[in-house]
Each structure stands twice: as structure tokens, then as C-alpha cells.
PDB file of C-alpha atoms in Angstrom:
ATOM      1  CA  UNK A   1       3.054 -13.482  25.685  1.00 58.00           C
ATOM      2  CA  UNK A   2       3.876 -10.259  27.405  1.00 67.00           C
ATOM      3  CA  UNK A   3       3.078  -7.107  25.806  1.00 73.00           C
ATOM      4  CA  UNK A   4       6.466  -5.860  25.287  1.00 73.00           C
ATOM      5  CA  UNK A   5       6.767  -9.153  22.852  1.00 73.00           C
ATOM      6  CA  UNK A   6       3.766  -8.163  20.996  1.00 73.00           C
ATOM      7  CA  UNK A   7       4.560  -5.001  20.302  1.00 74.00           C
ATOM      8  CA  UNK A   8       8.135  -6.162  18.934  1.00 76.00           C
ATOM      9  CA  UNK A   9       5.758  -8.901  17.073  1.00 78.00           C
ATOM     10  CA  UNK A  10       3.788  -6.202  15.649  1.00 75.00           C
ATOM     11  CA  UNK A  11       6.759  -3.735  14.531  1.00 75.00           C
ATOM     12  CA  UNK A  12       7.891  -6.714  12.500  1.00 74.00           C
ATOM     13  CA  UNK A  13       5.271  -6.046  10.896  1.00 75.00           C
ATOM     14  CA  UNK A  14       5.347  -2.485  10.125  1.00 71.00           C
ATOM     15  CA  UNK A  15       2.285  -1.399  12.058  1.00 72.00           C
ATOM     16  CA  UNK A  16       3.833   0.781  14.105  1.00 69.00           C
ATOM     17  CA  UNK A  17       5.873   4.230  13.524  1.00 66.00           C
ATOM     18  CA  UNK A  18       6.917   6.644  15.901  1.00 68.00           C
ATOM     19  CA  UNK A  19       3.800   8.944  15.415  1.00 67.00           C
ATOM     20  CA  UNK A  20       1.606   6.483  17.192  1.00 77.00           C
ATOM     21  CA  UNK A  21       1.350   7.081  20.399  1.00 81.00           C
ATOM     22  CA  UNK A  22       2.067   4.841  23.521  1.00 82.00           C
ATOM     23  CA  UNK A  23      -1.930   4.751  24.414  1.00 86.00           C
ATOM     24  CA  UNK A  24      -2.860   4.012  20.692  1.00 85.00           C
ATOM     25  CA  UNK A  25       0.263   0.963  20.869  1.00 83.00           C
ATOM     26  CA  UNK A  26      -1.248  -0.691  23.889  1.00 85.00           C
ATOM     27  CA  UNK A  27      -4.795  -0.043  22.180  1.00 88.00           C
ATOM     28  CA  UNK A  28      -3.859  -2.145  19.529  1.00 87.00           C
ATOM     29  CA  UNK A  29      -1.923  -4.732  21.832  1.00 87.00           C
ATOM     30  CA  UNK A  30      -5.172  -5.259  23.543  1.00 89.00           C
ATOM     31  CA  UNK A  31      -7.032  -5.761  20.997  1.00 90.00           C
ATOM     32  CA  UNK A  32      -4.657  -7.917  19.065  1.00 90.00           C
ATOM     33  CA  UNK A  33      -5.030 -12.028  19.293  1.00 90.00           C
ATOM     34  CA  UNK A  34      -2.933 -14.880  18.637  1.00 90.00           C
ATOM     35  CA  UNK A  35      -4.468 -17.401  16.312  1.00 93.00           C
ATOM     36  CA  UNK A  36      -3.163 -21.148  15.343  1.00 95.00           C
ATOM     37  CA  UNK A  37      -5.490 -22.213  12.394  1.00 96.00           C
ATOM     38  CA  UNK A  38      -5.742 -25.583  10.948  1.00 96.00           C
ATOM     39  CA  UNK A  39      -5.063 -26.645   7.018  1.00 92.00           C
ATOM     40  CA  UNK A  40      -8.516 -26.161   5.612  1.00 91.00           C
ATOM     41  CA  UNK A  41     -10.440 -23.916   8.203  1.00 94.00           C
ATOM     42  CA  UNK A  42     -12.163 -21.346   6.411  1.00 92.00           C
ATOM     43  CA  UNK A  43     -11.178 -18.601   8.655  1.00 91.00           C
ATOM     44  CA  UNK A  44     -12.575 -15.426   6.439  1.00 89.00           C
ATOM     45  CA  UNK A  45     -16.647 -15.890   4.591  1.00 86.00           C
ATOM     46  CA  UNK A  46     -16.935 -12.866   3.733  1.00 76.00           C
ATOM     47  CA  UNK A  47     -19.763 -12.325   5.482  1.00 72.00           C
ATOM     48  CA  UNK A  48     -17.800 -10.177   8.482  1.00 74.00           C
ATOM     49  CA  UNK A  49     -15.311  -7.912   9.479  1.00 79.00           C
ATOM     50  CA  UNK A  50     -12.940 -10.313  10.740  1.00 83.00           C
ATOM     51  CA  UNK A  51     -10.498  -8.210  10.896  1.00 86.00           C
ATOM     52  CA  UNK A  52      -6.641  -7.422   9.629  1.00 89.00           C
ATOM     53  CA  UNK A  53      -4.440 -10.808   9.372  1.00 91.00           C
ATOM     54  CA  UNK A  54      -1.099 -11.128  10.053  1.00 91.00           C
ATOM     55  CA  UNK A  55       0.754 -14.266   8.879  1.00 93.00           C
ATOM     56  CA  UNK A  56       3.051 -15.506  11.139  1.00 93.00           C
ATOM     57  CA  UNK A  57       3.766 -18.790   9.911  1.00 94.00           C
ATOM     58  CA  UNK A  58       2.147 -21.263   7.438  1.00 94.00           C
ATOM     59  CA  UNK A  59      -0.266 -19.417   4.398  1.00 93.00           C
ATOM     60  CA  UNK A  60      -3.389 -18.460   3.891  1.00 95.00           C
ATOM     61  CA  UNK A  61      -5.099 -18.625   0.420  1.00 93.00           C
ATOM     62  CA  UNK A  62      -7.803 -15.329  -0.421  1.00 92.00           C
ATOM     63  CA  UNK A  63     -10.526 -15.824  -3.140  1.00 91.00           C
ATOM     64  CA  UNK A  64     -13.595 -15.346  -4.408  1.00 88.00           C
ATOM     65  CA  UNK A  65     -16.565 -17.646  -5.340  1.00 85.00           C
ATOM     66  CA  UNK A  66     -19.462 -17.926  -7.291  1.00 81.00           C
ATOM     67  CA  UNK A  67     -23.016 -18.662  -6.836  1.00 79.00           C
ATOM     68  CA  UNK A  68     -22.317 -21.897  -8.412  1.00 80.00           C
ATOM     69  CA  UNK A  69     -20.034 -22.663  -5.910  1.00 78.00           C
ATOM     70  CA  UNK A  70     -16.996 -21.811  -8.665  1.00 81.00           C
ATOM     71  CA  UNK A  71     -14.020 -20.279  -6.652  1.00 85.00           C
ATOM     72  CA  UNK A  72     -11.170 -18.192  -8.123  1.00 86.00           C
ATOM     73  CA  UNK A  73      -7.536 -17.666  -6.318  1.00 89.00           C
ATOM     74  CA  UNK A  74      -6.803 -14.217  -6.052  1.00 89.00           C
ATOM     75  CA  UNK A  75      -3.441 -14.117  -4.189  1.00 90.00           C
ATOM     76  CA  UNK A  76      -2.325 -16.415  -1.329  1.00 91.00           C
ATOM     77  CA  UNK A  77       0.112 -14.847   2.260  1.00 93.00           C
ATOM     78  CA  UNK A  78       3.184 -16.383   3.250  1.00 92.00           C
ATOM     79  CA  UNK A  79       4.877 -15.482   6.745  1.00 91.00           C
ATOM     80  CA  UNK A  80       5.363 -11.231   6.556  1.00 88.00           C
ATOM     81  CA  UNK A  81       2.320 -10.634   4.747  1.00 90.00           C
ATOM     82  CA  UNK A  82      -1.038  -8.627   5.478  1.00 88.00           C
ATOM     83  CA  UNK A  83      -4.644  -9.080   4.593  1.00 87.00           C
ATOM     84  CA  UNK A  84      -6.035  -5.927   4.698  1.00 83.00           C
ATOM     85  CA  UNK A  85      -9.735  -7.350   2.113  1.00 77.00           C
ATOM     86  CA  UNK A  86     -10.865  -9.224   5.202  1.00 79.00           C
ATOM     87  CA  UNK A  87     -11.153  -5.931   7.427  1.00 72.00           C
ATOM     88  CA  UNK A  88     -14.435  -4.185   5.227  1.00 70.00           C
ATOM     89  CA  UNK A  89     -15.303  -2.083   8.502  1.00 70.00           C
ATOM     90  CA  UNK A  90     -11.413  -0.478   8.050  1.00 69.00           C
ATOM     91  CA  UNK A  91     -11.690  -0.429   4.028  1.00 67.00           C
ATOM     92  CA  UNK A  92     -15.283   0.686   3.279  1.00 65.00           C
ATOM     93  CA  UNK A  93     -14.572   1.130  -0.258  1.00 60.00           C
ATOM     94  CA  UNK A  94     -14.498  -2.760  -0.418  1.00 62.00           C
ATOM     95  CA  UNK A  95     -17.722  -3.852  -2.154  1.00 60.00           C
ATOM     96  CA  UNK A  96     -16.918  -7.444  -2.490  1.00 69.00           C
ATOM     97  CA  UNK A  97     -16.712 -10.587  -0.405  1.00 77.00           C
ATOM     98  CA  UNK A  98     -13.597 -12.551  -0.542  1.00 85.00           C
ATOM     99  CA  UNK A  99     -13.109 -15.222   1.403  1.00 90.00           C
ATOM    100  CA  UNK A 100      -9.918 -16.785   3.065  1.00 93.00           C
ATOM    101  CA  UNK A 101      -8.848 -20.227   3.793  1.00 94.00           C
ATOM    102  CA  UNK A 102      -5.797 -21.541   5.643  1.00 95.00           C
ATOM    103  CA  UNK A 103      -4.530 -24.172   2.939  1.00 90.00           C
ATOM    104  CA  UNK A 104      -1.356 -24.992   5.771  1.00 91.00           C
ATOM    105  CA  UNK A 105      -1.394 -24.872   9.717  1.00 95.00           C
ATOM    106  CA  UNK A 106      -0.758 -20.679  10.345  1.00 96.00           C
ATOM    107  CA  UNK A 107      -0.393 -18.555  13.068  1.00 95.00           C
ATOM    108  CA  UNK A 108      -1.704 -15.455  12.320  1.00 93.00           C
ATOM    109  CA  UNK A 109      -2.081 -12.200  14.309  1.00 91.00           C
ATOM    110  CA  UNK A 110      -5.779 -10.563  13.885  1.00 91.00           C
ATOM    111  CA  UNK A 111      -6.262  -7.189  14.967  1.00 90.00           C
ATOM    112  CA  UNK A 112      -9.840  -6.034  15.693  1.00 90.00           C
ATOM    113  CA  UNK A 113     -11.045  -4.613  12.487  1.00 87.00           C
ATOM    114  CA  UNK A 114     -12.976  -1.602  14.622  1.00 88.00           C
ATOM    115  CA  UNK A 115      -9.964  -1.211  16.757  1.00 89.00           C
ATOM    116  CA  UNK A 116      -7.616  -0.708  13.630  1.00 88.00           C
ATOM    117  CA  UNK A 117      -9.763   1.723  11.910  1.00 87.00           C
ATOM    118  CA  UNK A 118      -9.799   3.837  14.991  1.00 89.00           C
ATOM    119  CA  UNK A 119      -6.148   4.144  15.193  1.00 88.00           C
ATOM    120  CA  UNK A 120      -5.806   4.612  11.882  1.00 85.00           C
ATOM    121  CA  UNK A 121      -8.410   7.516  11.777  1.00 85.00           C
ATOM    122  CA  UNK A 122      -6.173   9.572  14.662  1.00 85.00           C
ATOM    123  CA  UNK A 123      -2.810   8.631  12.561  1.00 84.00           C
ATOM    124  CA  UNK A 124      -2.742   8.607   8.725  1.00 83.00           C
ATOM    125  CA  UNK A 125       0.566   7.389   8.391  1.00 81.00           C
ATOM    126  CA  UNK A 126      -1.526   3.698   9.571  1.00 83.00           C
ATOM    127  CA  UNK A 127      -4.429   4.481   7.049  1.00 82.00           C
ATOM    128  CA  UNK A 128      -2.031   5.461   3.972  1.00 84.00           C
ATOM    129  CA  UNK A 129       0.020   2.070   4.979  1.00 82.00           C
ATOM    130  CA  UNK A 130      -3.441   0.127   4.880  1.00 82.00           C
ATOM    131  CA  UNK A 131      -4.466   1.529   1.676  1.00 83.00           C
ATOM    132  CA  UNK A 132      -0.870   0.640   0.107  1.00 84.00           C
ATOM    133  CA  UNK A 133      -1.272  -2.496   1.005  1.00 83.00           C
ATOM    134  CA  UNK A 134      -4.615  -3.180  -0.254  1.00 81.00           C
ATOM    135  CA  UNK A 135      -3.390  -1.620  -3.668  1.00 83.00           C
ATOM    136  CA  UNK A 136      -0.429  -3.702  -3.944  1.00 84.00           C
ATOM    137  CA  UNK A 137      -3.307  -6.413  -3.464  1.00 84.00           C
ATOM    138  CA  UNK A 138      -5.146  -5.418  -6.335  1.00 84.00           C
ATOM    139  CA  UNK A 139      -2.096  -5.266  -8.249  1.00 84.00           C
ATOM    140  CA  UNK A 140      -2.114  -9.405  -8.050  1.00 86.00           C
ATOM    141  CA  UNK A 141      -5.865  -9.813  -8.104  1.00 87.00           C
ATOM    142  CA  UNK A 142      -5.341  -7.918 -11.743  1.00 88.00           C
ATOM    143  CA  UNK A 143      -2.475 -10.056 -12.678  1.00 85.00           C
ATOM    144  CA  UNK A 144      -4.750 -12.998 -11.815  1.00 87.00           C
ATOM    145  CA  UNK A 145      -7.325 -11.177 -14.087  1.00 87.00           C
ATOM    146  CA  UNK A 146      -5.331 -10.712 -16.675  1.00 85.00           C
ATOM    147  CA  UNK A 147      -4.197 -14.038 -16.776  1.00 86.00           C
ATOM    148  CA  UNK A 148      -7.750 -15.706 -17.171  1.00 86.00           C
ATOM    149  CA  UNK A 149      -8.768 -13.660 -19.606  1.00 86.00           C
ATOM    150  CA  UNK A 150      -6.044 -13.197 -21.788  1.00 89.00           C
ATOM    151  CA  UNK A 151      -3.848 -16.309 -21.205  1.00 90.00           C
ATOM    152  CA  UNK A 152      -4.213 -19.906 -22.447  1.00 92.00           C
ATOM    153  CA  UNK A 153      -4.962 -22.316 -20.095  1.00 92.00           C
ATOM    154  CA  UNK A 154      -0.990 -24.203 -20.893  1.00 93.00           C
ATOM    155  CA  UNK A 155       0.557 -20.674 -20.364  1.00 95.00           C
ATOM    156  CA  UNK A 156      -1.276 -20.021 -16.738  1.00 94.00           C
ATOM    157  CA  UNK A 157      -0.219 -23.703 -15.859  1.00 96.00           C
ATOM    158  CA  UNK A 158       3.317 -23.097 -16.987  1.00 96.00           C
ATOM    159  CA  UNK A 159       3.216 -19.585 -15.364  1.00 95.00           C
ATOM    160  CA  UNK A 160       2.016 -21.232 -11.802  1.00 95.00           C
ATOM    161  CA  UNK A 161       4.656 -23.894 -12.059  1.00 96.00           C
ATOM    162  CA  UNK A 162       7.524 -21.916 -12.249  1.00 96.00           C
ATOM    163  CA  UNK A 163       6.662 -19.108  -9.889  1.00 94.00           C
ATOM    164  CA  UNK A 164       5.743 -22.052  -7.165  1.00 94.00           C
ATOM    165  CA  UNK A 165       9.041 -23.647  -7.765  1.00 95.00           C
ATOM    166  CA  UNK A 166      10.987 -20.317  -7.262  1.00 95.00           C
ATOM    167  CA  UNK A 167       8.753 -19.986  -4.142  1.00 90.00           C
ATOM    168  CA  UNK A 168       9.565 -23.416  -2.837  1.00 90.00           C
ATOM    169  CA  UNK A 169      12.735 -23.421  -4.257  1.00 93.00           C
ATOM    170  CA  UNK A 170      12.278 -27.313  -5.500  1.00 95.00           C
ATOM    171  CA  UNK A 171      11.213 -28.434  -8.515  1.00 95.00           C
ATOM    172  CA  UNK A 172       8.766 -31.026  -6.964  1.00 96.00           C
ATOM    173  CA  UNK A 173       5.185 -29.316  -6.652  1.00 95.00           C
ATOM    174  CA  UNK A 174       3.074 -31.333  -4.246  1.00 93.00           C
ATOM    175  CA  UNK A 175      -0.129 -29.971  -4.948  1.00 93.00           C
ATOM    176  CA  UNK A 176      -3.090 -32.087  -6.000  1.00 92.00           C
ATOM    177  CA  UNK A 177      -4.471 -31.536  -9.681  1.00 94.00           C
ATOM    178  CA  UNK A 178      -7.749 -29.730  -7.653  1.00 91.00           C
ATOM    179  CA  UNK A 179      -5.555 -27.231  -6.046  1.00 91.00           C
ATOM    180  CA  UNK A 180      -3.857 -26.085  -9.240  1.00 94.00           C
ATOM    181  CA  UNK A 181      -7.043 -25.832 -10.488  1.00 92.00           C
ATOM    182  CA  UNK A 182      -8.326 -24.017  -8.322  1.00 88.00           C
ATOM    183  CA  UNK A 183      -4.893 -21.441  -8.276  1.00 90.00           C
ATOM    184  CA  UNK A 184      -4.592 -21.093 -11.858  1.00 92.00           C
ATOM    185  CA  UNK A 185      -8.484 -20.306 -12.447  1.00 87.00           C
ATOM    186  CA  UNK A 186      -9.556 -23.724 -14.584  1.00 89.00           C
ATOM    187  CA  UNK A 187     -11.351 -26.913 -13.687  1.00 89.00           C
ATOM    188  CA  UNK A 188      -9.464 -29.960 -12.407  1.00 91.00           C
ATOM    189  CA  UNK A 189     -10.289 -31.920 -15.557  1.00 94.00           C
ATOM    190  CA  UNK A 190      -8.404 -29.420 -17.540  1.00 94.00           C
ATOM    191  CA  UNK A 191      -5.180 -29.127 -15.735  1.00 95.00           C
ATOM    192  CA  UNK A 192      -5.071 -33.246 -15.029  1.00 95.00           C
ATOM    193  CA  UNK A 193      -5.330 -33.394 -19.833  1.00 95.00           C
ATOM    194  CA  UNK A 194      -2.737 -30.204 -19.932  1.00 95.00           C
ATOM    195  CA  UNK A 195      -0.494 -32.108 -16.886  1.00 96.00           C
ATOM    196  CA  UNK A 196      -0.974 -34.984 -18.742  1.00 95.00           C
ATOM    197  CA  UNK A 197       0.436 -33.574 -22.360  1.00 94.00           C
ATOM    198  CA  UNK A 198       3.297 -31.466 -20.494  1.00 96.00           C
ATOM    199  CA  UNK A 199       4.566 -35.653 -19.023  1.00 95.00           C
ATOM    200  CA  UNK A 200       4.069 -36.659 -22.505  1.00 93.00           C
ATOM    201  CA  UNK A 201       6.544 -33.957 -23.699  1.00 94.00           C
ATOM    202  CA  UNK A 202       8.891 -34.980 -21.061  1.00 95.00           C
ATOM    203  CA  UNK A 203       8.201 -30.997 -19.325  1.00 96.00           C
ATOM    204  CA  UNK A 204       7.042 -32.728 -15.948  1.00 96.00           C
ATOM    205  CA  UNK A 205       6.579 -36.071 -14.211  1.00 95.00           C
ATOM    206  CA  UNK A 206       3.161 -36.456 -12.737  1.00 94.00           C
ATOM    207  CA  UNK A 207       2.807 -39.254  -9.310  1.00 90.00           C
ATOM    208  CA  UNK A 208       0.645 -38.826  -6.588  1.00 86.00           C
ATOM    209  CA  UNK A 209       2.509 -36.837  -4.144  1.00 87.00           C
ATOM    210  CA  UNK A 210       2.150 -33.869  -6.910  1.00 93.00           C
ATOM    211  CA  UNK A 211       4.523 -32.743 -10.333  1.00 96.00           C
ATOM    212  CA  UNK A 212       8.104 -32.783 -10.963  1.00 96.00           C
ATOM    213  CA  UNK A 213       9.840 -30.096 -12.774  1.00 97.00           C
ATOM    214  CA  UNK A 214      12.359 -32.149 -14.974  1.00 96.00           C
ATOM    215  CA  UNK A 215      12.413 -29.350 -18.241  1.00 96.00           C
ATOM    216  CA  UNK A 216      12.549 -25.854 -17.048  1.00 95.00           C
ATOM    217  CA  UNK A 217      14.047 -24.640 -20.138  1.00 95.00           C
ATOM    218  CA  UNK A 218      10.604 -25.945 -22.336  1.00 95.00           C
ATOM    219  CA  UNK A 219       7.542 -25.269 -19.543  1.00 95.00           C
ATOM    220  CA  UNK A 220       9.438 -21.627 -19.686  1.00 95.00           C
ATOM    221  CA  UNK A 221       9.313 -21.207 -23.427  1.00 94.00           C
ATOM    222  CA  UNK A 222       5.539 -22.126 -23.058  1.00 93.00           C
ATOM    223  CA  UNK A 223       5.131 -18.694 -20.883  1.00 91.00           C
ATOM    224  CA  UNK A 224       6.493 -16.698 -23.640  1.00 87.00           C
TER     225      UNK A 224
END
């Protein structure tokens, strides 16, 4: 890929604005990569600055874990979006590790955490765009919050199923009992009984390829 393409790649984006210079675009060019990930690679510990990710294609998922090897979903990237929590060197205010996982083939766009902070030190028009970004972040990561700690496990599920089948835009859900789980902040055993009632009450149909949607009017009324 030529430069000229990556720099149209990266206004996509909304990187770039016309305060940046041409040395600081080509800076950023350089030290920009192209990155196919497989379903499943962990491509973020925690451990690192890996970086700022740019999702091209596929999604990524972003949580955190605990000692006991418990993980919790914060907020998973779709094609457009940024991950500004897995670039600490840029962010220094970011005390905690989350890690990210690529739960479909992506391509993603990393830029060099060091190389992003630079430019964004000579032009705050970057820095205020990274810090927006990692707000709107923390919006979800409360929402997600919020909903553990205040929700019942049969509104979260209800919650999740809906907003995945406006994301999808299908009613069939083929995600694995573990997954939802995992998404919603609960153990699988938990969501496989509350799956099992919602069939029961004729609210979903549960096979192996995932859940079916076949009473949006009901799982809606359990969100309220």
C-alpha cells in the first residue's frame, strides 16, 4: 500500500486535520502497520503499550480479568472504531490493564503508541480527539458497570439480546452460551437456566448454532 492510500486510510479515520503538518502525516504513515488478526488471538495483555487500534474490518472485544481468571466485557469495536486503553504510554492516566481479543478475523491499523503521543504532544487538536475518545469509552465501561451492579441477571440478558440483534440486524444470535456469558458479566451456567426459562416462555428458541429472537415484544418488556 502506497502512502498516499494510507493517509486516505487514516483520514477515514479522523486522525488527521489540517493543523498537522505534512512531516508529522508521513511520521505517522511510517510508523503505522497493517495487521490481519485471527478469531481468538489475544492481540492486547495488558502488559504493553501496544499501541492505538484501528478496526478495519471484523471486531475486537476489550476487557478486563481477574486474578481468578474471571473476565468482564467492557465494550467490543466494529469497523470505524478506535482503541485508545491499549496505548498506556499515550494515556498515562490509565492505571489499569485491559486486555483485547479479536473474537472475528480483523484488520486493524496500529499506530506506534510512542509515535502517536509525540504527534499528539506538538498538536492538541490529536490529544483532545484521543482523550474524547477514551471518555466516550468510559461512558460504556460505566454502562457495563451499571448494569452488573444494578441489573438482574434476566434484564442484562434481555438488554444484550436486543442491542445484538439491532447490531446484526437478525434476530438469530449465534453466540455460544460462554460468550454471552462472558458479554453480559455472569457465568455460563446462569445464562444457559435464564436461556432456558426465556424458550420455555416462548421469548427465544435455543439450538446449537446460537438463540432465536421469536418474541421481541416480551424479552423487551423484561428490560423495563
Amino acid at each position: 500500500m502506497n502512502r498516499e492510500d494510507f493517509e486516505n486510510i487514516l483520514y477515514d479515520f479522523k486522525i488527521f486535520s489540517n493543523l498537522i503538518s505534512q512531516e508529522d502525516k508521513e511520521f505517522i504513515c511510517d510508523n503505522t502497520r497493517s495487521i490481519s488478526y485471527k478469531k481468538g488471538t489475544t492481540i492486547h495483555d495488558g502488559n504493553e503499550c501496544s499501541g492505538v487500534f484501528l478496526v478495519r474490518s471484523g471486531s475486537l472485544r476489550v476487557y478486563i480479568m481477574s486474578d481468578e481468571g474471571k473476565d468482564i466485557t467492557l465494550y467490543r469495536l466494529h469497523a470505524g472504531d478506535m482503541c485508545m486503553l491499549s496505548a498506556s504510554c499515550v494515556l498515562q492516566a490509565i492505571t489499569f490493564d485491559v486486555l483485547v481479543d479479536a473474537e472475528e478475523d480483523s484488520e486493524c491499523l496500529v499506530i506506534n503508541g510512542p509515535a502517536f503521543a509525540r504527534v499528539s504532544e506538538k498538536t492538541p487538536e490529536i490529544k483532545i480527539f484521543a482523550l474524547e475518545t477514551a471518555v466516550s469509552r468510559f461512558s460504556d465501561v460505566m454502562w457495563v458497570m451499571q448494569q452488573i451492579l444494578f441489573m438482574s441477571v434476566d434484564k442484562r440478558l434481555a438488554v444484550f439480546l436486543l442491542d445484538e440483534s439491532i447490531r446484526l440486524k437478525s434476530d438469530n444470535i449465534e453466540l455460544t452460551h460462554e460468550q454471552i456469558a462472558k458479554y453480559i458479566g455472569s457465568a455460563r451456567e446462569v445464562v444457559s437456566r435464564m436461556l432456558k426459562y426465556f424458550a420455555t416462555e416462548g421469548i427465544v428458541e435455543n439450538s446449537r448454532k446460537g438463540v432465536k429472537i421469536i418474541n421481541k415484544d416480551r424479552l423487551r418488556a423484561l428490560t423495563l
